[in-house]
């Protein structure tokens, strides 16, 4: 089975459509949340996500933009975008986003572990927005990843929230960084990493709609559970069009400017 893994689209339909056009063949789509927030096309993006997705978890912006948490929990620029999105969402899309599952969610894979596996390895894969232990927790360092890797509910755990492509791996004694190793550029580029069944993983596909790892291109990942590989991808899209939509919507200028910077 090959799963297309998307996260942090943030109402950037231009980036999402570029990803879908470039994505290799896949059997299922797993969405790790923050479908809306920041960007100017929340309804169109929610519609596209619903059309293609088979598994969803909610993100903190999905929660806030549908009134399930307070805008005051965000910085002033993000809070303005939350309030704007609350007004822009149709009742149908708001209701769908409001009822997205809280991670971790466990997709069915072709290779489930044996029944004799220990309790903390009883699942092959989990999907969360933030940490599998706390949907709002940012995993940015080895220190952050230590407890989630130790107590994660699966061997391979996908997460988003940080807008940074990569992740962490552990043999239960040491933790190492998992890097995409994709060079800077302007085209569609990919890098494949082989996963070891003896290790535990936290893997971030990166942000489709608002990367913050220094690369402006839309990010996504492809997981093959038979070959046990993860492919990290970066895809160019029409950033100027996405920026124009944000500015015309009256959202904060910073949300448009940062798209080109990848920060």
PDB file of C-alpha atoms in Angstrom:
ATOM      1  CA  UNK A   1       0.000   0.000   0.000  1.00  0.00           C
ATOM      2  CA  UNK A   2       1.172   3.486  -0.874  1.00  0.00           C
ATOM      3  CA  UNK A   3      -0.178   6.383   1.199  1.00  0.00           C
ATOM      4  CA  UNK A   4       0.044  10.022   0.152  1.00  0.00           C
ATOM      5  CA  UNK A   5       0.564  12.001   3.356  1.00  0.00           C
ATOM      6  CA  UNK A   6      -0.454  15.659   3.527  1.00  0.00           C
ATOM      7  CA  UNK A   7      -0.293  18.146   6.378  1.00  0.00           C
ATOM      8  CA  UNK A   8      -0.718  21.848   7.097  1.00  0.00           C
ATOM      9  CA  UNK A   9      -2.377  22.858   3.826  1.00  0.00           C
ATOM     10  CA  UNK A  10      -3.636  26.047   5.487  1.00  0.00           C
ATOM     11  CA  UNK A  11      -6.216  26.998   2.863  1.00  0.00           C
ATOM     12  CA  UNK A  12      -3.568  27.218   0.141  1.00  0.00           C
ATOM     13  CA  UNK A  13      -5.423  25.573  -2.732  1.00  0.00           C
ATOM     14  CA  UNK A  14      -2.752  26.498  -5.269  1.00  0.00           C
ATOM     15  CA  UNK A  15      -0.145  24.513  -3.349  1.00  0.00           C
ATOM     16  CA  UNK A  16      -2.506  21.581  -2.793  1.00  0.00           C
ATOM     17  CA  UNK A  17      -3.408  21.320  -6.468  1.00  0.00           C
ATOM     18  CA  UNK A  18       0.286  21.371  -7.406  1.00  0.00           C
ATOM     19  CA  UNK A  19       0.915  18.535  -4.966  1.00  0.00           C
ATOM     20  CA  UNK A  20      -1.949  16.451  -6.330  1.00  0.00           C
ATOM     21  CA  UNK A  21      -0.771  16.984  -9.890  1.00  0.00           C
ATOM     22  CA  UNK A  22       2.777  15.898  -9.033  1.00  0.00           C
ATOM     23  CA  UNK A  23       2.122  13.087  -6.552  1.00  0.00           C
ATOM     24  CA  UNK A  24       3.165   9.579  -7.639  1.00  0.00           C
ATOM     25  CA  UNK A  25       0.571   6.818  -7.827  1.00  0.00           C
ATOM     26  CA  UNK A  26      -0.951   6.061  -4.427  1.00  0.00           C
ATOM     27  CA  UNK A  27      -3.746   4.021  -2.885  1.00  0.00           C
ATOM     28  CA  UNK A  28      -4.904   6.286  -0.077  1.00  0.00           C
ATOM     29  CA  UNK A  29      -4.525   9.825   1.290  1.00  0.00           C
ATOM     30  CA  UNK A  30      -3.840  10.586   4.939  1.00  0.00           C
ATOM     31  CA  UNK A  31      -4.362  14.192   6.054  1.00  0.00           C
ATOM     32  CA  UNK A  32      -2.667  15.292   9.280  1.00  0.00           C
ATOM     33  CA  UNK A  33      -4.679  18.453   9.853  1.00  0.00           C
ATOM     34  CA  UNK A  34      -4.621  22.248   9.635  1.00  0.00           C
ATOM     35  CA  UNK A  35      -6.559  22.147   6.420  1.00  0.00           C
ATOM     36  CA  UNK A  36      -7.587  25.781   6.955  1.00  0.00           C
ATOM     37  CA  UNK A  37      -6.161  28.885   8.628  1.00  0.00           C
ATOM     38  CA  UNK A  38      -3.786  31.531   7.224  1.00  0.00           C
ATOM     39  CA  UNK A  39      -4.775  31.096   3.560  1.00  0.00           C
ATOM     40  CA  UNK A  40      -7.512  32.743   1.516  1.00  0.00           C
ATOM     41  CA  UNK A  41      -9.455  29.740   0.160  1.00  0.00           C
ATOM     42  CA  UNK A  42     -10.714  27.752   3.153  1.00  0.00           C
ATOM     43  CA  UNK A  43     -13.915  26.470   1.552  1.00  0.00           C
ATOM     44  CA  UNK A  44     -12.307  25.465  -1.718  1.00  0.00           C
ATOM     45  CA  UNK A  45      -9.456  23.750   0.131  1.00  0.00           C
ATOM     46  CA  UNK A  46     -11.791  21.895   2.496  1.00  0.00           C
ATOM     47  CA  UNK A  47     -13.826  20.705  -0.495  1.00  0.00           C
ATOM     48  CA  UNK A  48     -10.735  19.399  -2.313  1.00  0.00           C
ATOM     49  CA  UNK A  49      -9.455  17.703   0.837  1.00  0.00           C
ATOM     50  CA  UNK A  50     -12.785  15.968   1.341  1.00  0.00           C
ATOM     51  CA  UNK A  51     -12.808  14.754  -2.249  1.00  0.00           C
ATOM     52  CA  UNK A  52      -9.423  13.063  -2.067  1.00  0.00           C
ATOM     53  CA  UNK A  53      -8.909  12.134   1.581  1.00  0.00           C
ATOM     54  CA  UNK A  54      -9.543   8.806   3.258  1.00  0.00           C
ATOM     55  CA  UNK A  55      -8.190   9.582   6.741  1.00  0.00           C
ATOM     56  CA  UNK A  56      -8.192  12.890   8.606  1.00  0.00           C
ATOM     57  CA  UNK A  57      -7.064  14.222  11.965  1.00  0.00           C
ATOM     58  CA  UNK A  58      -7.804  17.719  13.175  1.00  0.00           C
ATOM     59  CA  UNK A  59      -5.225  20.444  13.557  1.00  0.00           C
ATOM     60  CA  UNK A  60      -5.190  23.318  16.017  1.00  0.00           C
ATOM     61  CA  UNK A  61      -6.270  25.764  13.293  1.00  0.00           C
ATOM     62  CA  UNK A  62      -9.129  23.500  12.227  1.00  0.00           C
ATOM     63  CA  UNK A  63     -10.230  23.509  15.854  1.00  0.00           C
ATOM     64  CA  UNK A  64      -9.921  27.280  16.332  1.00  0.00           C
ATOM     65  CA  UNK A  65     -11.451  28.232  12.980  1.00  0.00           C
ATOM     66  CA  UNK A  66     -14.588  26.311  13.911  1.00  0.00           C
ATOM     67  CA  UNK A  67     -14.924  27.764  17.400  1.00  0.00           C
ATOM     68  CA  UNK A  68     -13.602  24.820  19.388  1.00  0.00           C
ATOM     69  CA  UNK A  69     -10.756  26.864  20.876  1.00  0.00           C
ATOM     70  CA  UNK A  70     -10.119  30.559  21.368  1.00  0.00           C
ATOM     71  CA  UNK A  71      -8.288  32.844  18.873  1.00  0.00           C
ATOM     72  CA  UNK A  72      -6.528  34.293  21.897  1.00  0.00           C
ATOM     73  CA  UNK A  73      -4.485  31.092  22.013  1.00  0.00           C
ATOM     74  CA  UNK A  74      -2.671  32.290  18.862  1.00  0.00           C
ATOM     75  CA  UNK A  75      -0.330  35.163  18.100  1.00  0.00           C
ATOM     76  CA  UNK A  76      -2.074  38.342  16.827  1.00  0.00           C
ATOM     77  CA  UNK A  77      -1.515  37.624  13.119  1.00  0.00           C
ATOM     78  CA  UNK A  78      -2.712  34.028  13.375  1.00  0.00           C
ATOM     79  CA  UNK A  79      -5.680  35.150  15.500  1.00  0.00           C
ATOM     80  CA  UNK A  80      -6.750  37.597  12.774  1.00  0.00           C
ATOM     81  CA  UNK A  81      -6.635  34.773  10.255  1.00  0.00           C
ATOM     82  CA  UNK A  82      -8.687  32.554  12.578  1.00  0.00           C
ATOM     83  CA  UNK A  83     -11.418  35.183  12.919  1.00  0.00           C
ATOM     84  CA  UNK A  84     -11.427  35.816   9.159  1.00  0.00           C
ATOM     85  CA  UNK A  85     -11.718  32.078   8.461  1.00  0.00           C
ATOM     86  CA  UNK A  86     -14.553  31.675  10.960  1.00  0.00           C
ATOM     87  CA  UNK A  87     -16.521  34.236   8.947  1.00  0.00           C
ATOM     88  CA  UNK A  88     -15.551  32.780   5.567  1.00  0.00           C
ATOM     89  CA  UNK A  89     -16.340  29.098   6.166  1.00  0.00           C
ATOM     90  CA  UNK A  90     -19.690  27.766   4.996  1.00  0.00           C
ATOM     91  CA  UNK A  91     -21.780  26.019   7.653  1.00  0.00           C
ATOM     92  CA  UNK A  92     -21.201  22.673   5.905  1.00  0.00           C
ATOM     93  CA  UNK A  93     -17.426  22.982   5.832  1.00  0.00           C
ATOM     94  CA  UNK A  94     -17.288  24.359   9.363  1.00  0.00           C
ATOM     95  CA  UNK A  95     -19.318  21.415  10.637  1.00  0.00           C
ATOM     96  CA  UNK A  96     -17.084  18.905   8.830  1.00  0.00           C
ATOM     97  CA  UNK A  97     -13.896  20.486  10.170  1.00  0.00           C
ATOM     98  CA  UNK A  98     -15.365  20.748  13.656  1.00  0.00           C
ATOM     99  CA  UNK A  99     -15.857  16.996  13.807  1.00  0.00           C
ATOM    100  CA  UNK A 100     -12.506  15.812  12.500  1.00  0.00           C
ATOM    101  CA  UNK A 101     -10.959  13.076  14.619  1.00  0.00           C
ATOM    102  CA  UNK A 102      -8.503  13.842  17.385  1.00  0.00           C
ATOM    103  CA  UNK A 103      -5.211  12.085  16.738  1.00  0.00           C
ATOM    104  CA  UNK A 104      -3.704   9.612  16.957  1.00  0.00           C
ATOM    105  CA  UNK A 105      -5.723   7.787  14.315  1.00  0.00           C
ATOM    106  CA  UNK A 106      -4.622   4.350  13.122  1.00  0.00           C
ATOM    107  CA  UNK A 107      -4.890   3.652   9.401  1.00  0.00           C
ATOM    108  CA  UNK A 108      -5.123   0.036   8.308  1.00  0.00           C
ATOM    109  CA  UNK A 109      -1.943  -1.079   6.589  1.00  0.00           C
ATOM    110  CA  UNK A 110      -0.951  -4.188   4.679  1.00  0.00           C
ATOM    111  CA  UNK A 111       1.668  -5.131   7.260  1.00  0.00           C
ATOM    112  CA  UNK A 112       0.276  -5.099  10.779  1.00  0.00           C
ATOM    113  CA  UNK A 113       2.688  -6.363  13.473  1.00  0.00           C
ATOM    114  CA  UNK A 114       2.246  -9.919  14.793  1.00  0.00           C
ATOM    115  CA  UNK A 115      -0.259 -10.543  17.561  1.00  0.00           C
ATOM    116  CA  UNK A 116       2.601 -11.282  19.942  1.00  0.00           C
ATOM    117  CA  UNK A 117       3.992  -7.730  19.569  1.00  0.00           C
ATOM    118  CA  UNK A 118       4.301  -5.749  22.815  1.00  0.00           C
ATOM    119  CA  UNK A 119       1.400  -3.446  23.674  1.00  0.00           C
ATOM    120  CA  UNK A 120       3.259  -0.304  22.632  1.00  0.00           C
ATOM    121  CA  UNK A 121       3.905  -1.859  19.202  1.00  0.00           C
ATOM    122  CA  UNK A 122       0.372  -3.139  18.657  1.00  0.00           C
ATOM    123  CA  UNK A 123      -0.109  -0.790  15.699  1.00  0.00           C
ATOM    124  CA  UNK A 124       1.988  -0.416  12.601  1.00  0.00           C
ATOM    125  CA  UNK A 125       1.185   3.256  11.889  1.00  0.00           C
ATOM    126  CA  UNK A 126      -0.370   6.236  13.653  1.00  0.00           C
ATOM    127  CA  UNK A 127      -1.363   9.681  12.369  1.00  0.00           C
ATOM    128  CA  UNK A 128      -1.501  12.808  14.542  1.00  0.00           C
ATOM    129  CA  UNK A 129      -1.298  16.543  14.067  1.00  0.00           C
ATOM    130  CA  UNK A 130       1.217  17.318  16.789  1.00  0.00           C
ATOM    131  CA  UNK A 131       2.785  14.719  19.023  1.00  0.00           C
ATOM    132  CA  UNK A 132       0.954  11.377  19.237  1.00  0.00           C
ATOM    133  CA  UNK A 133       0.837  12.086  22.973  1.00  0.00           C
ATOM    134  CA  UNK A 134      -0.544  15.644  22.659  1.00  0.00           C
ATOM    135  CA  UNK A 135      -2.121  17.088  19.488  1.00  0.00           C
ATOM    136  CA  UNK A 136      -0.841  20.586  20.311  1.00  0.00           C
ATOM    137  CA  UNK A 137       2.772  19.667  21.094  1.00  0.00           C
ATOM    138  CA  UNK A 138       5.483  20.791  18.679  1.00  0.00           C
ATOM    139  CA  UNK A 139       8.212  18.243  17.965  1.00  0.00           C
ATOM    140  CA  UNK A 140      11.222  20.266  16.852  1.00  0.00           C
ATOM    141  CA  UNK A 141      14.168  18.679  18.656  1.00  0.00           C
ATOM    142  CA  UNK A 142      15.489  15.340  19.855  1.00  0.00           C
ATOM    143  CA  UNK A 143      14.534  16.381  23.365  1.00  0.00           C
ATOM    144  CA  UNK A 144      10.935  17.000  22.254  1.00  0.00           C
ATOM    145  CA  UNK A 145      10.853  13.627  20.500  1.00  0.00           C
ATOM    146  CA  UNK A 146      12.157  11.518  23.378  1.00  0.00           C
ATOM    147  CA  UNK A 147       8.898  10.768  25.210  1.00  0.00           C
ATOM    148  CA  UNK A 148       6.738  10.509  22.072  1.00  0.00           C
ATOM    149  CA  UNK A 149       9.148   7.985  20.594  1.00  0.00           C
ATOM    150  CA  UNK A 150       9.246   6.023  23.826  1.00  0.00           C
ATOM    151  CA  UNK A 151       5.476   5.914  24.295  1.00  0.00           C
ATOM    152  CA  UNK A 152       4.154   6.342  20.741  1.00  0.00           C
ATOM    153  CA  UNK A 153       1.312   3.957  19.911  1.00  0.00           C
ATOM    154  CA  UNK A 154       2.906   2.587  16.728  1.00  0.00           C
ATOM    155  CA  UNK A 155       6.217   1.814  15.090  1.00  0.00           C
ATOM    156  CA  UNK A 156       5.821   4.539  12.445  1.00  0.00           C
ATOM    157  CA  UNK A 157       4.113   7.719  13.648  1.00  0.00           C
ATOM    158  CA  UNK A 158       3.266  10.545  11.246  1.00  0.00           C
ATOM    159  CA  UNK A 159       2.810  14.082  12.531  1.00  0.00           C
ATOM    160  CA  UNK A 160       2.671  17.680  11.268  1.00  0.00           C
ATOM    161  CA  UNK A 161       2.247  21.009  13.092  1.00  0.00           C
ATOM    162  CA  UNK A 162       5.860  22.243  12.796  1.00  0.00           C
ATOM    163  CA  UNK A 163       5.757  22.809   9.003  1.00  0.00           C
ATOM    164  CA  UNK A 164       9.191  21.186   8.814  1.00  0.00           C
ATOM    165  CA  UNK A 165       9.872  18.134   6.657  1.00  0.00           C
ATOM    166  CA  UNK A 166      11.837  15.336   8.318  1.00  0.00           C
ATOM    167  CA  UNK A 167      11.548  13.600  11.651  1.00  0.00           C
ATOM    168  CA  UNK A 168      13.211  11.391  14.221  1.00  0.00           C
ATOM    169  CA  UNK A 169      14.167   7.745  14.672  1.00  0.00           C
ATOM    170  CA  UNK A 170      15.067   5.758  17.778  1.00  0.00           C
ATOM    171  CA  UNK A 171      16.309   2.317  18.779  1.00  0.00           C
ATOM    172  CA  UNK A 172      14.985   3.051  22.306  1.00  0.00           C
ATOM    173  CA  UNK A 173      18.438   4.046  23.486  1.00  0.00           C
ATOM    174  CA  UNK A 174      19.459   6.827  21.094  1.00  0.00           C
ATOM    175  CA  UNK A 175      17.551   9.296  18.932  1.00  0.00           C
ATOM    176  CA  UNK A 176      18.615  10.540  15.537  1.00  0.00           C
ATOM    177  CA  UNK A 177      17.302  13.087  13.063  1.00  0.00           C
ATOM    178  CA  UNK A 178      15.553  11.956   9.913  1.00  0.00           C
ATOM    179  CA  UNK A 179      16.307  14.465   7.157  1.00  0.00           C
ATOM    180  CA  UNK A 180      14.764  14.699   3.717  1.00  0.00           C
ATOM    181  CA  UNK A 181      18.093  15.601   2.053  1.00  0.00           C
ATOM    182  CA  UNK A 182      16.294  17.411  -0.771  1.00  0.00           C
ATOM    183  CA  UNK A 183      18.539  20.142  -2.230  1.00  0.00           C
ATOM    184  CA  UNK A 184      17.363  23.706  -2.696  1.00  0.00           C
ATOM    185  CA  UNK A 185      15.873  24.345  -6.098  1.00  0.00           C
ATOM    186  CA  UNK A 186      12.847  25.390  -8.085  1.00  0.00           C
ATOM    187  CA  UNK A 187      11.669  22.084  -9.526  1.00  0.00           C
ATOM    188  CA  UNK A 188       9.971  18.948  -8.264  1.00  0.00           C
ATOM    189  CA  UNK A 189      12.512  16.939  -6.318  1.00  0.00           C
ATOM    190  CA  UNK A 190      12.250  13.879  -4.096  1.00  0.00           C
ATOM    191  CA  UNK A 191      14.380  11.788  -1.759  1.00  0.00           C
ATOM    192  CA  UNK A 192      13.644   8.255  -0.578  1.00  0.00           C
ATOM    193  CA  UNK A 193      14.600   6.842   2.811  1.00  0.00           C
ATOM    194  CA  UNK A 194      14.430   3.164   3.769  1.00  0.00           C
ATOM    195  CA  UNK A 195      12.907   2.511   7.188  1.00  0.00           C
ATOM    196  CA  UNK A 196      14.053  -0.252   9.513  1.00  0.00           C
ATOM    197  CA  UNK A 197      11.438  -2.344  11.249  1.00  0.00           C
ATOM    198  CA  UNK A 198      13.575  -2.492  14.371  1.00  0.00           C
ATOM    199  CA  UNK A 199      13.392   1.293  14.852  1.00  0.00           C
ATOM    200  CA  UNK A 200      10.567   3.594  15.913  1.00  0.00           C
ATOM    201  CA  UNK A 201       9.830   6.710  13.878  1.00  0.00           C
ATOM    202  CA  UNK A 202       8.237  10.141  14.078  1.00  0.00           C
ATOM    203  CA  UNK A 203       7.884  11.423  10.502  1.00  0.00           C
ATOM    204  CA  UNK A 204       6.694  14.839   9.336  1.00  0.00           C
ATOM    205  CA  UNK A 205       5.754  15.121   5.630  1.00  0.00           C
ATOM    206  CA  UNK A 206       6.209  18.893   5.802  1.00  0.00           C
ATOM    207  CA  UNK A 207       3.657  21.585   5.067  1.00  0.00           C
ATOM    208  CA  UNK A 208       1.748  21.685   1.798  1.00  0.00           C
ATOM    209  CA  UNK A 209       0.629  25.282   2.091  1.00  0.00           C
ATOM    210  CA  UNK A 210       3.057  27.110   4.346  1.00  0.00           C
ATOM    211  CA  UNK A 211       6.517  25.507   4.708  1.00  0.00           C
ATOM    212  CA  UNK A 212       8.776  26.897   7.424  1.00  0.00           C
ATOM    213  CA  UNK A 213      11.971  24.967   6.832  1.00  0.00           C
ATOM    214  CA  UNK A 214      13.554  27.412   4.411  1.00  0.00           C
ATOM    215  CA  UNK A 215      12.176  25.827   1.228  1.00  0.00           C
ATOM    216  CA  UNK A 216       9.187  27.630  -0.289  1.00  0.00           C
ATOM    217  CA  UNK A 217       8.026  24.625  -2.320  1.00  0.00           C
ATOM    218  CA  UNK A 218       4.983  22.621  -1.215  1.00  0.00           C
ATOM    219  CA  UNK A 219       5.960  19.554   0.806  1.00  0.00           C
ATOM    220  CA  UNK A 220       4.427  16.111   1.040  1.00  0.00           C
ATOM    221  CA  UNK A 221       5.443  12.481   1.578  1.00  0.00           C
ATOM    222  CA  UNK A 222       4.657   9.045   0.187  1.00  0.00           C
ATOM    223  CA  UNK A 223       4.773   6.016   2.496  1.00  0.00           C
ATOM    224  CA  UNK A 224       5.096   2.488   1.099  1.00  0.00           C
ATOM    225  CA  UNK A 225       4.359  -0.023   3.872  1.00  0.00           C
ATOM    226  CA  UNK A 226       5.421  -3.047   1.820  1.00  0.00           C
ATOM    227  CA  UNK A 227       8.835  -1.682   0.838  1.00  0.00           C
ATOM    228  CA  UNK A 228       9.061   0.223   4.146  1.00  0.00           C
ATOM    229  CA  UNK A 229      10.136   3.453   2.507  1.00  0.00           C
ATOM    230  CA  UNK A 230       9.252   7.111   2.871  1.00  0.00           C
ATOM    231  CA  UNK A 231       9.629   9.491  -0.067  1.00  0.00           C
ATOM    232  CA  UNK A 232       9.891  13.174   0.785  1.00  0.00           C
ATOM    233  CA  UNK A 233       8.817  15.511  -2.032  1.00  0.00           C
ATOM    234  CA  UNK A 234       9.029  19.245  -2.758  1.00  0.00           C
ATOM    235  CA  UNK A 235       6.917  20.733  -5.548  1.00  0.00           C
ATOM    236  CA  UNK A 236       6.868  24.279  -6.960  1.00  0.00           C
ATOM    237  CA  UNK A 237       3.550  26.093  -7.214  1.00  0.00           C
ATOM    238  CA  UNK A 238       2.270  29.552  -8.139  1.00  0.00           C
ATOM    239  CA  UNK A 239       3.292  31.399  -4.986  1.00  0.00           C
ATOM    240  CA  UNK A 240       2.466  34.810  -6.444  1.00  0.00           C
ATOM    241  CA  UNK A 241      -1.120  33.748  -7.046  1.00  0.00           C
ATOM    242  CA  UNK A 242      -1.452  32.439  -3.495  1.00  0.00           C
ATOM    243  CA  UNK A 243       0.031  35.682  -2.170  1.00  0.00           C
ATOM    244  CA  UNK A 244      -2.362  37.754  -4.244  1.00  0.00           C
ATOM    245  CA  UNK A 245      -5.343  35.835  -2.899  1.00  0.00           C
ATOM    246  CA  UNK A 246      -4.248  36.516   0.685  1.00  0.00           C
ATOM    247  CA  UNK A 247      -3.742  40.226   0.071  1.00  0.00           C
ATOM    248  CA  UNK A 248      -7.035  40.622  -1.783  1.00  0.00           C
ATOM    249  CA  UNK A 249      -8.856  38.874   1.052  1.00  0.00           C
ATOM    250  CA  UNK A 250      -7.562  41.493   3.490  1.00  0.00           C
ATOM    251  CA  UNK A 251      -5.562  39.002   5.529  1.00  0.00           C
ATOM    252  CA  UNK A 252      -2.287  40.198   7.131  1.00  0.00           C
ATOM    253  CA  UNK A 253       0.473  40.959   4.603  1.00  0.00           C
ATOM    254  CA  UNK A 254       2.936  38.835   6.566  1.00  0.00           C
ATOM    255  CA  UNK A 255       0.978  35.697   5.684  1.00  0.00           C
ATOM    256  CA  UNK A 256       1.574  36.402   2.009  1.00  0.00           C
ATOM    257  CA  UNK A 257       5.211  37.476   2.277  1.00  0.00           C
ATOM    258  CA  UNK A 258       6.336  34.420   4.237  1.00  0.00           C
ATOM    259  CA  UNK A 259       5.187  32.027   1.497  1.00  0.00           C
ATOM    260  CA  UNK A 260       8.119  32.975  -0.733  1.00  0.00           C
ATOM    261  CA  UNK A 261      10.577  32.801   2.156  1.00  0.00           C
ATOM    262  CA  UNK A 262       9.519  29.373   3.393  1.00  0.00           C
ATOM    263  CA  UNK A 263       9.716  30.704   6.953  1.00  0.00           C
TER     264      UNK A 263
END
